[in-house]
Each structure stands twice: as structure tokens, then as C-alpha cells.
Coordinates of C-alpha atoms in Angstrom, one line a residue:
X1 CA 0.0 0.0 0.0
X2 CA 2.8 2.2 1.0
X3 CA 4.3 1.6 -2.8
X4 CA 1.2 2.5 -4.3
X5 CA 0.6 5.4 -2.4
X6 CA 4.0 6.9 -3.3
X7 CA 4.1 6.0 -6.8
X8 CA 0.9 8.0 -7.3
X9 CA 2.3 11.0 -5.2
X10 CA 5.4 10.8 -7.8
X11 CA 3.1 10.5 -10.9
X12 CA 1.1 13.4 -9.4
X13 CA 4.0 15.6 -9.4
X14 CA 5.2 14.8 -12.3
X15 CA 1.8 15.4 -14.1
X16 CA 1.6 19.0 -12.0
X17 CA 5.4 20.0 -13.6
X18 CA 4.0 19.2 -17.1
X19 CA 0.8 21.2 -16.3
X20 CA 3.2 23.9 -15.5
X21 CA 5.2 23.2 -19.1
X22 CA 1.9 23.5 -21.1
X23 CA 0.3 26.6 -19.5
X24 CA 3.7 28.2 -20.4
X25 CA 3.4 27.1 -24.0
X26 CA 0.0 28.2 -24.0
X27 CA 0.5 31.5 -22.9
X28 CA 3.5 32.0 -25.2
X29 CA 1.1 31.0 -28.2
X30 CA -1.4 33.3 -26.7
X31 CA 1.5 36.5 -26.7
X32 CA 2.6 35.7 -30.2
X33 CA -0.5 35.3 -32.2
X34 CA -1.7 38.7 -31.3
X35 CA 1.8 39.7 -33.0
X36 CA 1.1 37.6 -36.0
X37 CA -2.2 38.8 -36.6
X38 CA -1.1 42.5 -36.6
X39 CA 1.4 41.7 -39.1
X40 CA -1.3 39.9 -41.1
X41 CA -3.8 42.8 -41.3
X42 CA -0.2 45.1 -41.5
X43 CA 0.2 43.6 -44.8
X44 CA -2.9 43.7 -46.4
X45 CA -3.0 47.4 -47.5
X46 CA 0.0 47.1 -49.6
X47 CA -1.4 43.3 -51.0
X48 CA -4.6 45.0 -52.1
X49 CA -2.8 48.4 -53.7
X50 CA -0.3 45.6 -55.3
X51 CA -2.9 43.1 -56.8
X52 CA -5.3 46.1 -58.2
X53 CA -2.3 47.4 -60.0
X54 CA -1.0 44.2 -61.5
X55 CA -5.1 43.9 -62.1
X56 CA -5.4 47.1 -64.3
X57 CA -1.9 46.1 -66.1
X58 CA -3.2 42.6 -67.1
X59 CA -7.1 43.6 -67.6
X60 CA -6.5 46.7 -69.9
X61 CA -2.6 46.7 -71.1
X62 CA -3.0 43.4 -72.8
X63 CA 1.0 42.8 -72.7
X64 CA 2.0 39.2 -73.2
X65 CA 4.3 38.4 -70.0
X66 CA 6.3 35.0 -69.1
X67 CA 4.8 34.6 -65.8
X68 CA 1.0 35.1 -67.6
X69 CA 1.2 32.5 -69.9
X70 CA -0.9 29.7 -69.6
X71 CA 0.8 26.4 -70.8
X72 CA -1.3 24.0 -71.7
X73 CA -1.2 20.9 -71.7
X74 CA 1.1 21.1 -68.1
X75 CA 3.3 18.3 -67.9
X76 CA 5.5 19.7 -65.1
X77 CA 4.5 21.6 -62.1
X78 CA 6.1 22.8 -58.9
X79 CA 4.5 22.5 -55.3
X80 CA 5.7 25.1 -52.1
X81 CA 3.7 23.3 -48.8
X82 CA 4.4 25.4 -46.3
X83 CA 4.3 23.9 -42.8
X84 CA 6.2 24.6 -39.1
X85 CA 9.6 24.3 -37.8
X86 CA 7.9 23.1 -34.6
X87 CA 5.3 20.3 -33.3
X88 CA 2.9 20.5 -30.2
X89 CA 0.4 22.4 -32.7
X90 CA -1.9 20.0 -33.0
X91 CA -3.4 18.5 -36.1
X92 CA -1.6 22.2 -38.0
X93 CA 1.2 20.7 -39.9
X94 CA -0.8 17.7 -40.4
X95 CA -3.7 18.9 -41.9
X96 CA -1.5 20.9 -44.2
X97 CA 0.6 17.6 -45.7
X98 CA -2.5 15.8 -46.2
X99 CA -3.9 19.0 -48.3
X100 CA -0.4 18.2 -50.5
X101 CA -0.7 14.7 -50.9
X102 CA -4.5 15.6 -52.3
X103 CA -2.9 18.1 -54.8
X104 CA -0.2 15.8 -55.3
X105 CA -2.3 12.5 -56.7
X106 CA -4.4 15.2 -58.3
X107 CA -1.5 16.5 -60.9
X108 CA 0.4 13.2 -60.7
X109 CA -2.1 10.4 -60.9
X110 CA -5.0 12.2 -62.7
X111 CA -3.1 14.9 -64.9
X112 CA -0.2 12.8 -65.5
X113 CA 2.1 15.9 -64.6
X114 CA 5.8 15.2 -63.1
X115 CA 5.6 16.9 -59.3
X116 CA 8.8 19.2 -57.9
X117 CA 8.6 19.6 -54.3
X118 CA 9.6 22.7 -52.1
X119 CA 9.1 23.0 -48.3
X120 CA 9.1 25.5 -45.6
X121 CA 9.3 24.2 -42.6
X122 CA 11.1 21.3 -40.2
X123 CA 8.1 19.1 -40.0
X124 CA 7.3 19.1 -43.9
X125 CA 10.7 18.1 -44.4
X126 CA 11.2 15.6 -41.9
X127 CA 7.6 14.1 -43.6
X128 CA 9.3 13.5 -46.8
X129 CA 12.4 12.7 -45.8
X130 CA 11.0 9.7 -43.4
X131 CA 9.3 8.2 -46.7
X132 CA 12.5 9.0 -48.3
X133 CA 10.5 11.0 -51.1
X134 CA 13.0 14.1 -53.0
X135 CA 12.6 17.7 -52.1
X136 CA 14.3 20.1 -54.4
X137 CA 14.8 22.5 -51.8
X138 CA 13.5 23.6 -48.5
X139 CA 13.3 26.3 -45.5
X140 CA 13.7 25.8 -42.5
X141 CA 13.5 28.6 -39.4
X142 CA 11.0 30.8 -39.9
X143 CA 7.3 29.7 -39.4
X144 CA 6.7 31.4 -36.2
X145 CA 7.4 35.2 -37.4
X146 CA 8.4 35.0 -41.4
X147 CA 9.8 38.2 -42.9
X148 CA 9.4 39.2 -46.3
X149 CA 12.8 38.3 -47.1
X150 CA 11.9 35.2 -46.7
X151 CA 9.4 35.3 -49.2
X152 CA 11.6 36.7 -51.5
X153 CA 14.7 34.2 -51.3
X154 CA 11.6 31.6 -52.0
X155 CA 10.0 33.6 -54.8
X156 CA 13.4 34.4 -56.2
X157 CA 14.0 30.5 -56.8
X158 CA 10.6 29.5 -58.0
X159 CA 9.9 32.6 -60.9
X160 CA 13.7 31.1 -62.1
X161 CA 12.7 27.8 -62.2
X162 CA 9.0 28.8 -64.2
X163 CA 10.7 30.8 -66.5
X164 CA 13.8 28.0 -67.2
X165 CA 13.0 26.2 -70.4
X166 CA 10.8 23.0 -70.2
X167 CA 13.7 20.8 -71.1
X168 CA 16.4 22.1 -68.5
X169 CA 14.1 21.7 -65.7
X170 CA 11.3 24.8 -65.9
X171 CA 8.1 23.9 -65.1
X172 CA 4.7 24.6 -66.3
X173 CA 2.6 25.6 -63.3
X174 CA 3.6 26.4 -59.4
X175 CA 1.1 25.9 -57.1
X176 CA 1.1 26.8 -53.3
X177 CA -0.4 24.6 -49.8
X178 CA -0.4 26.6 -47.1
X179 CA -3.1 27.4 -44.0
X180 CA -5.0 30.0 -44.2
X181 CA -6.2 31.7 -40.9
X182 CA -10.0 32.3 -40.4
X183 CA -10.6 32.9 -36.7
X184 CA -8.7 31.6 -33.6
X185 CA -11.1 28.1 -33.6
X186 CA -10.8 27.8 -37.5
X187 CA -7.8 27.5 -39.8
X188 CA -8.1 25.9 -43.4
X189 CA -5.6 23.9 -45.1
X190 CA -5.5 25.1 -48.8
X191 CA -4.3 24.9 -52.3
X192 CA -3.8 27.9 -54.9
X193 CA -2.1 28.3 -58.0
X194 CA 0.7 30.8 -57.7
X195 CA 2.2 30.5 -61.6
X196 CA 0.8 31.4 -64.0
X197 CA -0.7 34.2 -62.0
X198 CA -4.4 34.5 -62.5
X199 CA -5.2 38.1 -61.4
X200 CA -8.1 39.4 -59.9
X201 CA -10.6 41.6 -62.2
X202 CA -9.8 45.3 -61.6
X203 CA -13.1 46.1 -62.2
X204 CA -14.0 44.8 -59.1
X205 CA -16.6 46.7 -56.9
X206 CA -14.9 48.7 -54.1
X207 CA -14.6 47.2 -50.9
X208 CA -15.9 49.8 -48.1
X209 CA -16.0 52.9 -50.0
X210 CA -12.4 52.0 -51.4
X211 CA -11.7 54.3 -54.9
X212 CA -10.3 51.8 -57.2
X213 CA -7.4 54.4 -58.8
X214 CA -6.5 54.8 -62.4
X215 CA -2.9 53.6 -63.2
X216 CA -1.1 55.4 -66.0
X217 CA 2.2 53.5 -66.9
X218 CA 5.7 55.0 -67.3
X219 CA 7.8 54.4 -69.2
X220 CA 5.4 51.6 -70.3
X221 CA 3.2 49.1 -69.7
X222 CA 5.9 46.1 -70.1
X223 CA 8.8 47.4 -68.3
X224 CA 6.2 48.2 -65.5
X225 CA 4.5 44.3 -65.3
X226 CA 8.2 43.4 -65.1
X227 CA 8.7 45.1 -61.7
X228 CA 5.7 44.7 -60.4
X229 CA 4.5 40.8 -61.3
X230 CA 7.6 39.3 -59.2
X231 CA 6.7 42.0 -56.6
X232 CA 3.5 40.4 -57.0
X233 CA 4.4 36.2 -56.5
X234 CA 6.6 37.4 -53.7
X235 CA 3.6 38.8 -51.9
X236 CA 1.7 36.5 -52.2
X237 CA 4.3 34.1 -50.9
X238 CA 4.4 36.4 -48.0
X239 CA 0.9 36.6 -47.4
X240 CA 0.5 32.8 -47.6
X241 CA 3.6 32.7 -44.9
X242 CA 1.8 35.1 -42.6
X243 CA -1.2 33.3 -42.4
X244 CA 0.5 30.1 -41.8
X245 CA 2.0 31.6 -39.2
X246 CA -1.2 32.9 -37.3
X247 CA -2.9 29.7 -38.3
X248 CA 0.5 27.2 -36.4
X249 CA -0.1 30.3 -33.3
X250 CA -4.0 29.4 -32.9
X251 CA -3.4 26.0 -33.2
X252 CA -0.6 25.3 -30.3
X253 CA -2.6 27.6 -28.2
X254 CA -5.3 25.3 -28.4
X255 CA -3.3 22.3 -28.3
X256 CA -1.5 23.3 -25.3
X257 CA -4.6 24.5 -23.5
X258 CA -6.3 21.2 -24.0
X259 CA -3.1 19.7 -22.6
X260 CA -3.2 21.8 -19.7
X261 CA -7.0 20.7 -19.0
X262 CA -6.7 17.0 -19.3
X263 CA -3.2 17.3 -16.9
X264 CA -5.5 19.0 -14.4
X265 CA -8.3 16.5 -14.9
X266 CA -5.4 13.9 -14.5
X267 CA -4.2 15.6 -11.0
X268 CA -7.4 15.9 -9.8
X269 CA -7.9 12.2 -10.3
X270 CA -4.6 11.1 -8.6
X271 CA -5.5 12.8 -5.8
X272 CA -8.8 11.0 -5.2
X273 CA -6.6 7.8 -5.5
X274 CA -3.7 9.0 -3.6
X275 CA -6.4 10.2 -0.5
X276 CA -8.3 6.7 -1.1
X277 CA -4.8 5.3 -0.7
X278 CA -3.9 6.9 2.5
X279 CA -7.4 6.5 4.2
X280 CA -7.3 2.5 3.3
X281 CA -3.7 3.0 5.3
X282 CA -4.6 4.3 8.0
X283 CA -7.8 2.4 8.4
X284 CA -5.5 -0.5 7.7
X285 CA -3.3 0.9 10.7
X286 CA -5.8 1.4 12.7
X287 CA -7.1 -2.0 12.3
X288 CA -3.6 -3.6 13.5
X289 CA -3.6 -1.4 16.6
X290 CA -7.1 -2.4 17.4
X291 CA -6.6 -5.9 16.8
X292 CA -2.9 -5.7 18.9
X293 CA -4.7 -4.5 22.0
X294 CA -7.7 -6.9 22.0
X295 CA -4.9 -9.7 22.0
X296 CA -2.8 -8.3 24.8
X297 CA -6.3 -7.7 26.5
X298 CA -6.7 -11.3 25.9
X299 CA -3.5 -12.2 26.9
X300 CA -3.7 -10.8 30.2
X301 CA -6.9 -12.0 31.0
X302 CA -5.8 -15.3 30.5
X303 CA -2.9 -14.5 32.8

């Protein structure tokens, strides 16, 4: 009883330092995501001002550019997933792969297109290298707060390998998995397709009383969409990276808060068994001493 009783003391205590682990975790998350977020909405100003420009260009310059040309049929296509450098997130980086293998089958099985793979992120690239599958290149380090650096180092090397001819390697399309944040419960695993860029009408109704401006081009329209379409894939890259970044945030938060409930739950129960324990014990004790007098009583009334 006494072995019992102090192996569920120990288990106790250790449950109650791994309580204290995840609460810490949790808050962390909690601190963080409010930093992620503002960058998110920090961003989108700049995304919209970007995408309506590259918009106008493409709806009403009608210049032929690289990185808008449609290939078809694709035989080759390129896939960025972006996942995180770290685990205890939950299902995030999970969800995320699965979302990749879905695209994958889609262009290899059903398209019949070859499939180059680029990662961000540790746990994407321990995935692959685990089922010992080839990644072209990856990125590692920065899921938690990306900078748009980042994005352009990744950007850099996948408008290169679009634009490199068919036979030395190019590819036809470039598509991007990544999580996009919808609320601090919700966070969705998609797939978009980054090259060729399919740009939003600019004749879109204004959002909120937003002026949609009138773009004049200088020196011209095709030395313009040169600058602007790789500022363009690099944004979006960025974007995709911030919301991943929110969404991995939300996601240990909740893990670790969930974790921090069930270890209380768990403590709470070892203490019902540790006091059931202790009053079997001393019932148990009490019992002996009991028992030890009557026999002495018994022994001396014999006497």
C-alpha cells in the first residue's frame, strides 16, 4: 500500500510539472499570435494596392508576359507546402501535408504531370524525408514570425525555375499549400495556383468605399509588369507565410490548452486515488492497533 501510495504522489508531481510546461506554451502562443495577426492585417493594404495594380496592367494593357502564360497541356508543375519548424500544434502541420498529398495525386495520378517539391518548414521536411520522397529544396527557421525576405529568397528561386526552359528543368505551373487563418477556432488547409498568375478583375466593386485608382504607366506598360508581377508572386508568398504563421499560433494555443486541461483532470484524479490510498492506510493501521490491543487484553486475561 505504502508503494502504491508513493508511486501516485510521484506521478502526481510529475503530471503538475508538465501542467506547468503547457500553461507556459499556452501563454507564449497566446502572446505571439496577437503579433502575428497585426502583421497579417499590417500587410494587407499594400497586398490590395499591389494586386489592383497588376489587375489594371493585365485587364487593360493586354501585354504578353512570361509569368502570364498559360501552358497547356502542363506536364510539369512545382508545389511550395508550407508547414512549421515546430510540433505540439496540433493537427496544423498535419492537416497541411494531407492537403499536398490531395494536390499531389491530383497532378500526378489524374493529370499525369511530373511533381517538384519545395518545403518550408522542419516538419514538412522531416515528412518526406522519413518516406525518403525528393525535395528540391526547402526552408527551415522561420514559421513562427516569417519576414518578407523570406518570401523573396523563395519567390526568387521559384519565378527562375517557371521561367527556365521546359527541357532544362522549368516547369509549367507552381502551385502553393499553405493554412489559411480564419478565426482563432478555425484555420483551413488550402491549395492555390501561384504560376501562371491568375489576377483578380480590376473592375471589381470597391470594398468599403475603397476608390479603385486609375494607373497610368511609365515608361510603359511592359517594363512596368516586369517590376511589379515578381513584386507580386513574392507577396503573395508572404501573405500565404503570414497566415500560416497565425494559423501554427492558434493551433498550439489550443493544443496546449487542451493539454493543460486533461493534466488537471489527470491531477485531480490522482488525488482522489492517492487520498483513497492513504485512508485505506490508515484504516489498515488502525485496524492492527485495534486488533494488537484486544490480543494483549486477551493475553492478560488469560494470565
Amino acid at each position: 500500500m505504502a508503494s502504491s501510495l508513493r508511486e501516485l504522489r510521484e506521478r502526481r508531481r510529475s503530471v503538475s510539472t508538465t501542467k506547468k510546461i503547457t500553461r507556459a506554451m499556452e501563454l507564449i502562443a497566446a502572446s505571439r499570435i496577437i503579433k502575428a495577426q497585426q502583421a497579417a492585417r499590417s500587410a494587407m493594404p499594400y497586398t490590395r494596392a499591389l494586386t489592383h495594380a497588376v489587375s489594371a496592367l493585365a485587364t487593360h494593357a493586354r501585354v504578353d508576359h512570361p509569368l502570364l502564360e498559360d501552358r497547356q497541356p502542363a506536364r510539369r508543375s512545382a508545389m511550395l507546402l508550407i508547414t512549421g519548424d515546430r510540433g505540439l500544434a496540433g493537427a496544423y502541420s498535419t492537416n497541411v501535408i494531407k492537403a499536398a498529398e490531395q494536390l499531389h495525386a491530383t497532378l500526378v495520378k489524374e493529370e499525369g504531370q511530373e511533381c517538384v517539391q519545395y518545403i518550408t518548414g522542419t516538419k514538412g521536411v522531416s515528412y518526406f524525408d522519413f518516406r525518403q520522397r525528393h525535395v528540391e529544396q526547402s526552408w527551415t527557421g522561420f514559421s513562427d514570425a516569417p519576414l518578407y525576405s523570406n518570401a523573396k529568397d523563395i519567390s526568387d528561386v521559384l519565378i527562375e525555375r517557371f521561367l527556365r526552359p521546359f527541357e532544362e528543368g522549368g516547369v509549367d505551373q507552381i502551385h502553393v499549400v499553405s493554412t489559411r487563418f480564419v478565426s482563432m477556432l478555425t484555420q483551413q488547409a488550402v491549395a492555390v495556383r501561384l504560376l501562371p498568375l491568375v489576377v483578380e478583375d480590376s473592375e471589381e466593386a470597391p470594398v468599403n468605399g475603397e476608390v479603385i485608382p486609375f494607373y497610368t504607366f511609365e515608361p510603359n506598360a511592359a517594363m512596368v509588369l516586369d517590376q511589379l508581377l515578381p513584386m507580386y508572386v513574392a507577396n503573395r508568398i508572404y501573405t500565404a507565410l503570414l497566415q500560416s504563421s497565425a494559423s501554427e499560433l492558434a493551433s498550439r494555443q489550443r493544443a496546449m490548452k487542451s493539454a493543460t486541461d486533461n493534466a488537471q483532470d489527470l491531477i485531480e484524479r490522482l488525488t482522489r486515488e492517492a487520498n483513497q490510498a492513504r485512508q485505506a492506510e490508515i484504516t489498515q493501521e488502525i485496524s492492527e492497533i485495534v486488533g494488537g490491543a484486544a490480543a494483549l487484553s486477551e493475553s492478560a486475561g488469560n494470565e
